[in-house]
Coordinates of C-alpha atoms in Angstrom, one line a residue:
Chain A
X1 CA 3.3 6.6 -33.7
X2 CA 3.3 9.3 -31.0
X3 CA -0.9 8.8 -29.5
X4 CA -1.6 12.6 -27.8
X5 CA -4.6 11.9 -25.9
X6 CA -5.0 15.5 -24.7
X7 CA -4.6 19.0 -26.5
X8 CA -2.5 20.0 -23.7
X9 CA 1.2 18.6 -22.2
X10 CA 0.3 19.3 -19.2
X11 CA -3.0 17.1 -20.0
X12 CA -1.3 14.8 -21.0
X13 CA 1.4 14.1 -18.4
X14 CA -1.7 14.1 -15.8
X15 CA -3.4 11.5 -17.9
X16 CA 0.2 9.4 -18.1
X17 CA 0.2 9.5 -14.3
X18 CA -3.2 8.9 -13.6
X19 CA -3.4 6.0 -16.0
X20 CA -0.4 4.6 -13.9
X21 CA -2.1 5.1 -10.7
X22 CA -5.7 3.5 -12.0
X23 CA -4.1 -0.2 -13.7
X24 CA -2.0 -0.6 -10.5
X25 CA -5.0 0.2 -8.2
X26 CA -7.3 -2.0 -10.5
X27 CA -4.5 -4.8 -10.4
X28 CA -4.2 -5.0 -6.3
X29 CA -7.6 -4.7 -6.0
X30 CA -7.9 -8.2 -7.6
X31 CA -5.7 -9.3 -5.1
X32 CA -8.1 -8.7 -2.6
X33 CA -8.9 -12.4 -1.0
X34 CA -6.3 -14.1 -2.8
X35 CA -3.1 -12.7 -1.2
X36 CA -1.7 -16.1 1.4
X37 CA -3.2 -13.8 4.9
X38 CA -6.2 -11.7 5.3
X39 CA -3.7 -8.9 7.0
X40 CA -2.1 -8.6 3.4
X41 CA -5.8 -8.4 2.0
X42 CA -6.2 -5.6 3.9
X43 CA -2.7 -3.7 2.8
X44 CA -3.4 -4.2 -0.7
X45 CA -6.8 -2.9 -0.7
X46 CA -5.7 -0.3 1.2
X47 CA -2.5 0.5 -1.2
X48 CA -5.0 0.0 -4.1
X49 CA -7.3 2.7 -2.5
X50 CA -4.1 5.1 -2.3
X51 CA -3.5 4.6 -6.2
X52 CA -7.1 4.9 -7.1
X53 CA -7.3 7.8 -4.9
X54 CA -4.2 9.5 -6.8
X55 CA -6.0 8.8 -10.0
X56 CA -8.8 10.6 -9.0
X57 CA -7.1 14.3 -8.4
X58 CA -4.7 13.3 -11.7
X59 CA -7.5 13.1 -14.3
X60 CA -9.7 15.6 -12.8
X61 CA -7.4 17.9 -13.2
X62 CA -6.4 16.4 -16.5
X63 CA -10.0 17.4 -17.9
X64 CA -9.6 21.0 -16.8
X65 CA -6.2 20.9 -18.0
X66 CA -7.1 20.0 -21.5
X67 CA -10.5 22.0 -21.0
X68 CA -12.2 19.6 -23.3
X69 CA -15.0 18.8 -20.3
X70 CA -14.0 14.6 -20.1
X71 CA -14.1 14.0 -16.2
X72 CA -12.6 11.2 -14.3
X73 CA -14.8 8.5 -15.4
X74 CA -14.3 9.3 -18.7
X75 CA -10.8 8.7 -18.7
X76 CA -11.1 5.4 -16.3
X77 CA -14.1 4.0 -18.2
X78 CA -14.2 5.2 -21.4
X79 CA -11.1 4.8 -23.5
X80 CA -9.7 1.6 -25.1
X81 CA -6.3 0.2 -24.5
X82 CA -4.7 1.9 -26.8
X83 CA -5.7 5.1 -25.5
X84 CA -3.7 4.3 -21.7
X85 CA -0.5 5.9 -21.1
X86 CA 0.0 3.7 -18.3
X87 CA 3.5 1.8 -18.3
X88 CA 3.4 -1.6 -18.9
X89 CA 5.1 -2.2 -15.7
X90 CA 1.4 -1.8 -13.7
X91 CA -0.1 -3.9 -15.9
X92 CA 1.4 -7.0 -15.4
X93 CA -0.4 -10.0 -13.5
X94 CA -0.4 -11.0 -9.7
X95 CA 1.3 -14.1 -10.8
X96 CA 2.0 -14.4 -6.9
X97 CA 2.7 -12.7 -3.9
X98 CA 6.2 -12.0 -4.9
X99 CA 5.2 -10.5 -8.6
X100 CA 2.8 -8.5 -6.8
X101 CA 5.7 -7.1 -4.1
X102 CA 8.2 -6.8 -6.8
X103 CA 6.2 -4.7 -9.0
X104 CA 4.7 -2.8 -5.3
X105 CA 8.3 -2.0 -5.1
X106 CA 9.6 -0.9 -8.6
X107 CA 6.8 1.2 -8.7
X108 CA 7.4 2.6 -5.1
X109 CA 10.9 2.9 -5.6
X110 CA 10.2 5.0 -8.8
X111 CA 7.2 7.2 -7.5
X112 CA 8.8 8.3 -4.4
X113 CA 11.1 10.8 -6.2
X114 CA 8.3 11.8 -8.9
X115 CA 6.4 12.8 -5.8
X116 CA 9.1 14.8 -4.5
X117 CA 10.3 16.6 -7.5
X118 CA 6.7 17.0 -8.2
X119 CA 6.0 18.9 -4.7
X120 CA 8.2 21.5 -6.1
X121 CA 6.6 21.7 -9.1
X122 CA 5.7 25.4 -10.0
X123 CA 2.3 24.3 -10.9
X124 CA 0.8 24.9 -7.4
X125 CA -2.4 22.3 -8.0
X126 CA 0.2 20.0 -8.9
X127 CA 2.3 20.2 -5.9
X128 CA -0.1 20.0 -3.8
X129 CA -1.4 16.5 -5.0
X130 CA 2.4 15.3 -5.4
X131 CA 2.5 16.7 -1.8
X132 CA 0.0 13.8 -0.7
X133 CA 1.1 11.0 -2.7
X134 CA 4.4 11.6 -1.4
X135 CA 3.3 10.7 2.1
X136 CA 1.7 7.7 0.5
X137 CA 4.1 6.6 -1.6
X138 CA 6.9 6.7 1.0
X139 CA 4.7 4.1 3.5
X140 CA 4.1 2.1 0.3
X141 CA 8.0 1.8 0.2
X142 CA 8.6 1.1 3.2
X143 CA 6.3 -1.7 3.1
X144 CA 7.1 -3.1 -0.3
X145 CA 11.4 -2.6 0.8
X146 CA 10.3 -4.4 3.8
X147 CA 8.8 -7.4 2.1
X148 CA 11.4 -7.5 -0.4
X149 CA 14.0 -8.6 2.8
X150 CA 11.8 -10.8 4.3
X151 CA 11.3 -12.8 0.3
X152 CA 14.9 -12.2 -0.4
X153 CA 15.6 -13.4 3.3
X154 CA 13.2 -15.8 3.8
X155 CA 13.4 -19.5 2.9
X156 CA 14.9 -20.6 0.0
X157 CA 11.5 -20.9 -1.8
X158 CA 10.9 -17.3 -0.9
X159 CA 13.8 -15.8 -2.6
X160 CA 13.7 -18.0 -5.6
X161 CA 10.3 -16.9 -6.2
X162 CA 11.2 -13.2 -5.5
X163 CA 14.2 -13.2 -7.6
X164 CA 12.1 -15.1 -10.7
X165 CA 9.8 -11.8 -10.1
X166 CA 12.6 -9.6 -10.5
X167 CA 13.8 -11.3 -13.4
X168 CA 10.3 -11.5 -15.2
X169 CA 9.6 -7.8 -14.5
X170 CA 12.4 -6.2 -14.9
X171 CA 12.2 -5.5 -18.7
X172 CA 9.8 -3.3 -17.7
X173 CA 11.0 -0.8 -15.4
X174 CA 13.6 1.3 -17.5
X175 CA 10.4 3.1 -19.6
X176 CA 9.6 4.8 -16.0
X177 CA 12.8 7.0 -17.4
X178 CA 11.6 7.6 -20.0
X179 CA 11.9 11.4 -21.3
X180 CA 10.1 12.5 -24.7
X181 CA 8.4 15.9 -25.9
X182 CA 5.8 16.5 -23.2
X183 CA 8.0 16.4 -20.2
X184 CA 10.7 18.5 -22.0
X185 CA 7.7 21.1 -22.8
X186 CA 6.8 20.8 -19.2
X187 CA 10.6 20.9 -17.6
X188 CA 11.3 24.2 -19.6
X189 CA 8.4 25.6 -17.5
X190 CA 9.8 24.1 -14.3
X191 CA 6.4 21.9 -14.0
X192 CA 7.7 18.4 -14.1
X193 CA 10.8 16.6 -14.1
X194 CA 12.4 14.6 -16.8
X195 CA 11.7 11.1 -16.1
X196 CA 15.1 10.5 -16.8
X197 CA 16.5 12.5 -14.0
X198 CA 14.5 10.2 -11.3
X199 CA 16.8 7.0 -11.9
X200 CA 19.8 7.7 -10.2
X201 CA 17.8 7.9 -7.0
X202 CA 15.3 4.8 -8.6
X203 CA 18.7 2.4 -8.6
X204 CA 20.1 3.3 -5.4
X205 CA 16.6 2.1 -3.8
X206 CA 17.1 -0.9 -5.7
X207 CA 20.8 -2.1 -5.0
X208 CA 20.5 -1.1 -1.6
X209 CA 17.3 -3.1 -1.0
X210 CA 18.5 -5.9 -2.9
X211 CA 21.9 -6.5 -1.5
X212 CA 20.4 -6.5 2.2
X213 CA 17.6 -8.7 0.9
X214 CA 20.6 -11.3 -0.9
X215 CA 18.4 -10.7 -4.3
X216 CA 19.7 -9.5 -7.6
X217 CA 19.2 -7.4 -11.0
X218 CA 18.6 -9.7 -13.9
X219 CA 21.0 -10.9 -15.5
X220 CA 18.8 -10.3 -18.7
X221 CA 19.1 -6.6 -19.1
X222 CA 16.6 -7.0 -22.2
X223 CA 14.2 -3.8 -21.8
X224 CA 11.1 -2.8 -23.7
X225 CA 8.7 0.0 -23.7
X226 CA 5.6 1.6 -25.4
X227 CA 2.7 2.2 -22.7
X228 CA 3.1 5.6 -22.7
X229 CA 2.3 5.6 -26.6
X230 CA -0.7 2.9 -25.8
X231 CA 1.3 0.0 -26.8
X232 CA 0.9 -2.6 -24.3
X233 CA 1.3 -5.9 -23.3
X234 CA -1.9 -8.4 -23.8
X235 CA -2.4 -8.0 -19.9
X236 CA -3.7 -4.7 -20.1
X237 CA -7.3 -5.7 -22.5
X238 CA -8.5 -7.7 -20.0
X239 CA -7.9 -5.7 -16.8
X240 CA -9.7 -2.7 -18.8
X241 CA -12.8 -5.3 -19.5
X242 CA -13.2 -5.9 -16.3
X243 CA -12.5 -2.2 -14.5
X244 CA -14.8 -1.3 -18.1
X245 CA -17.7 -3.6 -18.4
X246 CA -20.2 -2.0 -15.9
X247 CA -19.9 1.3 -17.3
X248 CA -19.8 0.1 -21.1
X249 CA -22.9 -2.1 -21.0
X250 CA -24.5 0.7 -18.9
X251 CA -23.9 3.5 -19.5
X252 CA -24.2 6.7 -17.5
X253 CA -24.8 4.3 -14.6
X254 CA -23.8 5.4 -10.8
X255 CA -23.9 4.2 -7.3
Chain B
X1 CA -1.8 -18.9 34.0
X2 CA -1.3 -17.8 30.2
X3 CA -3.9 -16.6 28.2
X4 CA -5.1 -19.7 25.7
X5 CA -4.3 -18.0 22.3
X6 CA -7.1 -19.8 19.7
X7 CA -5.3 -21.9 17.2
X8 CA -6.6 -21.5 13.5
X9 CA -7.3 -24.8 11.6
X10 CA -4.3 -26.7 10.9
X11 CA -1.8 -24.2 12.9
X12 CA 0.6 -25.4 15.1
X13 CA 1.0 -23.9 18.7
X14 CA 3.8 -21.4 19.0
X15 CA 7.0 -21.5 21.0
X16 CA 7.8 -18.8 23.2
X17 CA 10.7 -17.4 21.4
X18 CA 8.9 -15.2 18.9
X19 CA 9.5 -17.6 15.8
X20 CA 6.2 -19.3 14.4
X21 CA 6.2 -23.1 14.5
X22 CA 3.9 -23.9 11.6
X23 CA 4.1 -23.5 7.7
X24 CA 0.1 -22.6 8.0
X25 CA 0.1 -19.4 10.2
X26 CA 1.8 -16.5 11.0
X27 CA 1.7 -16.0 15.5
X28 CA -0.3 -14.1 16.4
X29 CA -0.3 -10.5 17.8
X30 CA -2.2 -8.1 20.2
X31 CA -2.9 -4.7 19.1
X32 CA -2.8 -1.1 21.0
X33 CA -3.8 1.6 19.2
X34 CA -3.1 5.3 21.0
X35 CA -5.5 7.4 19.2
X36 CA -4.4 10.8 20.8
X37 CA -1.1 12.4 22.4
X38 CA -1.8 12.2 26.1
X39 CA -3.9 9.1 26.0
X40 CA -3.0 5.7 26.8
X41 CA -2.1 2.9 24.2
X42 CA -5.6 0.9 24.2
X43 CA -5.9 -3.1 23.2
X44 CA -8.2 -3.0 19.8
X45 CA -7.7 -6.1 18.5
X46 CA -5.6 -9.1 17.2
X47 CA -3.7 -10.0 13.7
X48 CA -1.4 -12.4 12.7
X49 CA 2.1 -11.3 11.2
X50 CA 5.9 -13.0 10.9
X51 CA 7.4 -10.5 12.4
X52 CA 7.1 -7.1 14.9
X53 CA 7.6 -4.9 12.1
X54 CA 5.5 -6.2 9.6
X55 CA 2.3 -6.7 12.5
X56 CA 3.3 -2.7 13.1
X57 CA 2.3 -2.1 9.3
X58 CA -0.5 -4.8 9.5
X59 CA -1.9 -3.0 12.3
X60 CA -2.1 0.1 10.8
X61 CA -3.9 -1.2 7.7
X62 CA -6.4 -3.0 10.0
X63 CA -7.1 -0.8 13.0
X64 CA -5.7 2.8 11.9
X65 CA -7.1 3.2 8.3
X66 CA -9.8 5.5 9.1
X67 CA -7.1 7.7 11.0
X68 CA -7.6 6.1 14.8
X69 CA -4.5 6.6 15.7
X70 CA -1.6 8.4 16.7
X71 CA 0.7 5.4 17.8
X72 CA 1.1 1.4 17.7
X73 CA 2.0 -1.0 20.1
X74 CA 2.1 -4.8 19.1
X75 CA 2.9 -7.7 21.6
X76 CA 2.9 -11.0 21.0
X77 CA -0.6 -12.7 22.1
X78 CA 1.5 -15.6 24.1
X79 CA 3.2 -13.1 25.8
X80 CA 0.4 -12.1 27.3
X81 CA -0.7 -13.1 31.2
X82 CA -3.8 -13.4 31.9
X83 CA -6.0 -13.7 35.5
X84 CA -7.9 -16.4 36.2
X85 CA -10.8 -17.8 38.9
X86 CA -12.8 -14.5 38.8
X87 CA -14.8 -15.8 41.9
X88 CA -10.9 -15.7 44.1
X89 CA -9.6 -12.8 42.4
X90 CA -12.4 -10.1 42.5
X91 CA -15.5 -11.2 43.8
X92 CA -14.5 -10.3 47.9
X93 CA -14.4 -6.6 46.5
X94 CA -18.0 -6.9 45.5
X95 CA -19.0 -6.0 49.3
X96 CA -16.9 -3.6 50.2
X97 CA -18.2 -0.4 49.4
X98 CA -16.6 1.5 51.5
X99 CA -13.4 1.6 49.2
X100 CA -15.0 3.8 47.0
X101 CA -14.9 7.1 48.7
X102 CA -18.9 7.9 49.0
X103 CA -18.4 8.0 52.5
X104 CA -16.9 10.8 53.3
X105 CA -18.4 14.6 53.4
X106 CA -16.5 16.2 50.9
X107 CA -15.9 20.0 51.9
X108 CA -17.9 22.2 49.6
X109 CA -14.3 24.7 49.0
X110 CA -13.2 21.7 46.9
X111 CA -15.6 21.7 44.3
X112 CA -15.8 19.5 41.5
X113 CA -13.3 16.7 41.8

């Protein structure tokens, strides 16, 4: 079942990416105060700022692109599960600190060249918001590509518990590339990439990373997918009951 | 003397050689933050980190985040020397005035120094 949550393709692309954005941003903000130093605190609140900042331009622009009036806190706050486009990928738990750098970095490692095809976009509003995340997404890299060599690198504890983080969310990361009917609309028009072009450059980050870091693929290349439809994994409910349950039992309410 | 870095609960004391001692705590670092071209680096604060790199990128989630800075410098607190015995070291200057130069006529040609 193909969910379009937007009359639009152009809608709905911006709601895939700010869905993406909002469910990581919501997950690293629950980090906050449980990551093992207050200095990583601090980096994932202000990583979860970037997404939730990115978010914000994506579905604003998303309710003028489907000209239907919904503004950003519609989309945040008031849609079910099954509505989010997110990939599944964001969604999963801070099991620890190396699930939350492993997923950091597959998600780094993927948005870096969104960002950059996206800067050339010919939507000019578009660019110019891929044009910022760019510049975030490459520091988020960097961090998360550094992290990954010091787990990988570490002790021994430290790269078996980054390597069972690879191998737990991997089966996730190949419906980043995914293509479908809304991006081929949009790629006609020279507005957005095909997912699918962006992992050649996606597993080169990856190899290289890992073979300095002494980590490794899965050997279980078992790979699902579904988020962009609104199929999820059970993880996603009860992040949106949280991020949700101020603005559902209250509605209308503001700071 | 060396500057007496404070020890967090349960942390070790580090060795000299960069490498943290203790399973607790990361060592710990000192940060300068230059917050414009032309400026000098200036000490903001302190953060605790593994390694050099990662207290660069700690430091700029702590003291740059609200875009005060240009440029980074983290040293390792331990490495840091610090004076002691203020009355020795700087209280003779307190009466000797005339190193500051409010004694002499300054010609009127020079203006505004």
């Amino acid at each position: 079942m193909k969910t379009i949550t937007t009359t639009t393709a152009l809608g709905t692309y911006l709601v895939r990416l700010g869905d993406d954005n909002v469910v990581l941003g919501q997950r690293l903000g629950e980090y906050v105060s449980r990551a093992p130093e207050l200095e990583e605190d601090l980096a994932s609140a202000n990583t979860s700022l970037d997404h939730l900042g990115m978010a914000r331009y994506l579905y604003t622009y998303a309710g003028e692109a489907e000209g239907d009036g919904r503004s950003e806190d519609d989309f945040a706050m008031l849609r079910s599960e099954r509505e989010f486009t997110n990939a599944m990928l964001v969604e999963q738990p801070n099991t620890d600190f190396a699930h939350v750098l492993v997923r950091q970095f597959f998600f780094d490692a993927y948005q870096v060249p969104l960002w950059t095809a996206l800067a050339q976009s010919t939507d000019a509003r578009l660019a110019a918001i891929a044009a910022k995340g760019l510049k975030e997404a490459q520091y988020h890299l960097r961090r998360s590509s550094s992290w990954m060599v010091r787990l990988g690198d570490g002790t021994d504890v430290s790269n078996e518990r980054a390597q069972a983080a690879i191998d737990a969310l991997w089966r996730y990361t190949d419906e980043l590339f995914e293509s479908d009917v809304v991006e081929s609309e949009l790629e006609a028009d020279r507005v957005a990439p095909l997912s699918s072009s962006l992992k050649d450059a996606w597993v080169e980050t990856v190899d290289r990373i890992f073979e300095t870091a002494g980590l490794a693929r899965s050997e279980d290349d078992f790979q699902t997918s579904g988020g962009r439809d609104g199929t999820h994994t059970e993880h996603l409910g009860y992040l949106l009951a949280e991020m949700q349950w101020m603005q559902r039992s209250y509605p209308g309410l503001s700071w | 003397m060396s500057y007496e870095v404070p020890l967090a609960p349960g942390e070790q004391p580090d060795n000299l050689d960069g490498e943290a001692t203790s399973a607790h705590g990361w060592p710990l670092w000192e940060v300068f933050v230059r917050a414009k071209r032309g400026l000098s680096h200036t000490h903001v604060g302190s953060l605790h980190a593994p390694d050099a790199e990662t207290a660069v990128q700690n430091a700029r989630d702590g003291y740059t985040r609200r875009a005060e800075g240009v440029s980074v410098w983290v040293v390792r607190s331990v490495h840091i020397h610090a004076s002691d015995d203020a009355s020795s070291m700087f209280e003779p200057f307190e009466d000797k005035p005339y190193r500051h130069p409010t004694f002499y006529e300054i010609p009127d040609e020079v203006g505004q120094l």
